[in-house]
């Protein structure tokens, strides 16, 4: 497996993309466009994670879920709470 070097520019770009995604999520929630319960595919799109990552988040208890008739649902508010609880702030000294 080739090794990749991550630069500070890469981290800044990732930070900006992540902040944009969070802002979009918050704006959807504020305008009421976000549904109360989301299916797995919707959560994968929202968080931009793979099915395996979503399964790991369920298994390790990071994301609470409800299973009804074989379909797994996630409470949108609980996803937001997980995002807020895991928020990391770093001060970048320029």
CSV table of C-alpha atoms in Angstrom, one decimal:
chain,number,residue,atom,x,y,z
A,1,UNK,CA,0.0,0.0,0.0
A,2,UNK,CA,1.5,3.3,-1.0
A,3,UNK,CA,2.2,5.9,1.7
A,4,UNK,CA,0.6,9.3,1.4
A,5,UNK,CA,1.9,12.4,3.0
A,6,UNK,CA,-0.8,14.7,4.5
A,7,UNK,CA,0.1,18.4,4.4
A,8,UNK,CA,-1.4,21.2,6.4
A,9,UNK,CA,-3.1,22.4,3.2
A,10,UNK,CA,-4.8,19.0,2.9
A,11,UNK,CA,-6.0,19.3,6.5
A,12,UNK,CA,-7.3,22.8,5.9
A,13,UNK,CA,-9.2,21.7,2.8
A,14,UNK,CA,-10.7,18.7,4.8
A,15,UNK,CA,-11.7,21.1,7.6
A,16,UNK,CA,-13.4,23.4,5.2
A,17,UNK,CA,-15.3,20.5,3.5
A,18,UNK,CA,-16.4,19.2,6.9
A,19,UNK,CA,-17.5,22.6,8.1
A,20,UNK,CA,-19.5,23.1,4.9
A,21,UNK,CA,-21.2,19.7,5.4
A,22,UNK,CA,-22.0,20.5,9.0
A,23,UNK,CA,-23.4,24.0,8.0
A,24,UNK,CA,-25.6,22.3,5.4
A,25,UNK,CA,-26.8,19.8,8.0
A,26,UNK,CA,-27.6,22.5,10.5
A,27,UNK,CA,-29.4,24.7,7.9
A,28,UNK,CA,-31.5,21.8,6.8
A,29,UNK,CA,-32.4,21.1,10.5
A,30,UNK,CA,-33.2,24.7,11.1
A,31,UNK,CA,-35.5,25.0,8.1
A,32,UNK,CA,-37.2,21.7,9.0
A,33,UNK,CA,-36.1,20.0,5.8
A,34,UNK,CA,-34.4,17.2,7.8
A,35,UNK,CA,-36.6,14.3,8.5
A,36,UNK,CA,-37.1,12.9,12.0
A,37,UNK,CA,-35.9,9.4,11.1
A,38,UNK,CA,-33.4,8.5,8.4
A,39,UNK,CA,-32.7,5.2,6.7
A,40,UNK,CA,-29.2,3.7,6.5
A,41,UNK,CA,-28.6,4.9,3.0
A,42,UNK,CA,-29.6,8.5,3.9
A,43,UNK,CA,-27.2,8.5,6.9
A,44,UNK,CA,-24.4,7.1,4.7
A,45,UNK,CA,-25.0,10.0,2.3
A,46,UNK,CA,-25.3,12.6,5.1
A,47,UNK,CA,-22.1,11.5,6.9
A,48,UNK,CA,-20.3,10.4,3.7
A,49,UNK,CA,-19.4,7.0,5.2
A,50,UNK,CA,-19.4,3.5,3.8
A,51,UNK,CA,-21.9,0.7,4.9
A,52,UNK,CA,-19.1,-0.9,6.9
A,53,UNK,CA,-18.3,2.3,8.8
A,54,UNK,CA,-22.0,2.8,9.5
A,55,UNK,CA,-22.3,-0.7,10.8
A,56,UNK,CA,-19.2,-0.2,13.0
A,57,UNK,CA,-20.8,3.0,14.4
A,58,UNK,CA,-23.9,1.0,15.3
A,59,UNK,CA,-22.0,-2.0,16.8
A,60,UNK,CA,-19.8,0.1,19.0
A,61,UNK,CA,-22.8,2.2,20.2
A,62,UNK,CA,-21.7,5.5,18.7
A,63,UNK,CA,-25.0,5.8,16.7
A,64,UNK,CA,-28.2,4.7,18.3
A,65,UNK,CA,-30.7,3.1,16.0
A,66,UNK,CA,-34.1,1.5,15.8
A,67,UNK,CA,-34.9,-1.6,13.8
A,68,UNK,CA,-38.4,-2.1,12.5
A,69,UNK,CA,-39.2,-5.0,10.2
A,70,UNK,CA,-35.6,-5.4,9.2
A,71,UNK,CA,-35.2,-1.7,8.3
A,72,UNK,CA,-32.8,0.3,10.4
A,73,UNK,CA,-33.7,3.9,11.3
A,74,UNK,CA,-31.6,6.6,12.9
A,75,UNK,CA,-33.0,9.6,14.7
A,76,UNK,CA,-31.7,12.8,13.0
A,77,UNK,CA,-31.5,14.6,16.3
A,78,UNK,CA,-29.4,11.9,17.8
A,79,UNK,CA,-27.0,12.0,14.9
A,80,UNK,CA,-26.6,15.8,15.4
A,81,UNK,CA,-26.0,15.1,19.1
A,82,UNK,CA,-23.3,12.6,18.3
A,83,UNK,CA,-21.7,15.1,15.9
A,84,UNK,CA,-21.8,17.8,18.6
A,85,UNK,CA,-20.4,15.5,21.3
A,86,UNK,CA,-17.5,14.5,19.2
A,87,UNK,CA,-16.6,18.0,18.0
A,88,UNK,CA,-12.9,18.7,18.2
A,89,UNK,CA,-11.6,22.3,18.2
A,90,UNK,CA,-8.0,23.1,17.5
A,91,UNK,CA,-6.5,26.5,17.3
A,92,UNK,CA,-4.3,26.9,14.3
A,93,UNK,CA,-1.4,29.3,14.9
A,94,UNK,CA,-0.7,31.2,11.8
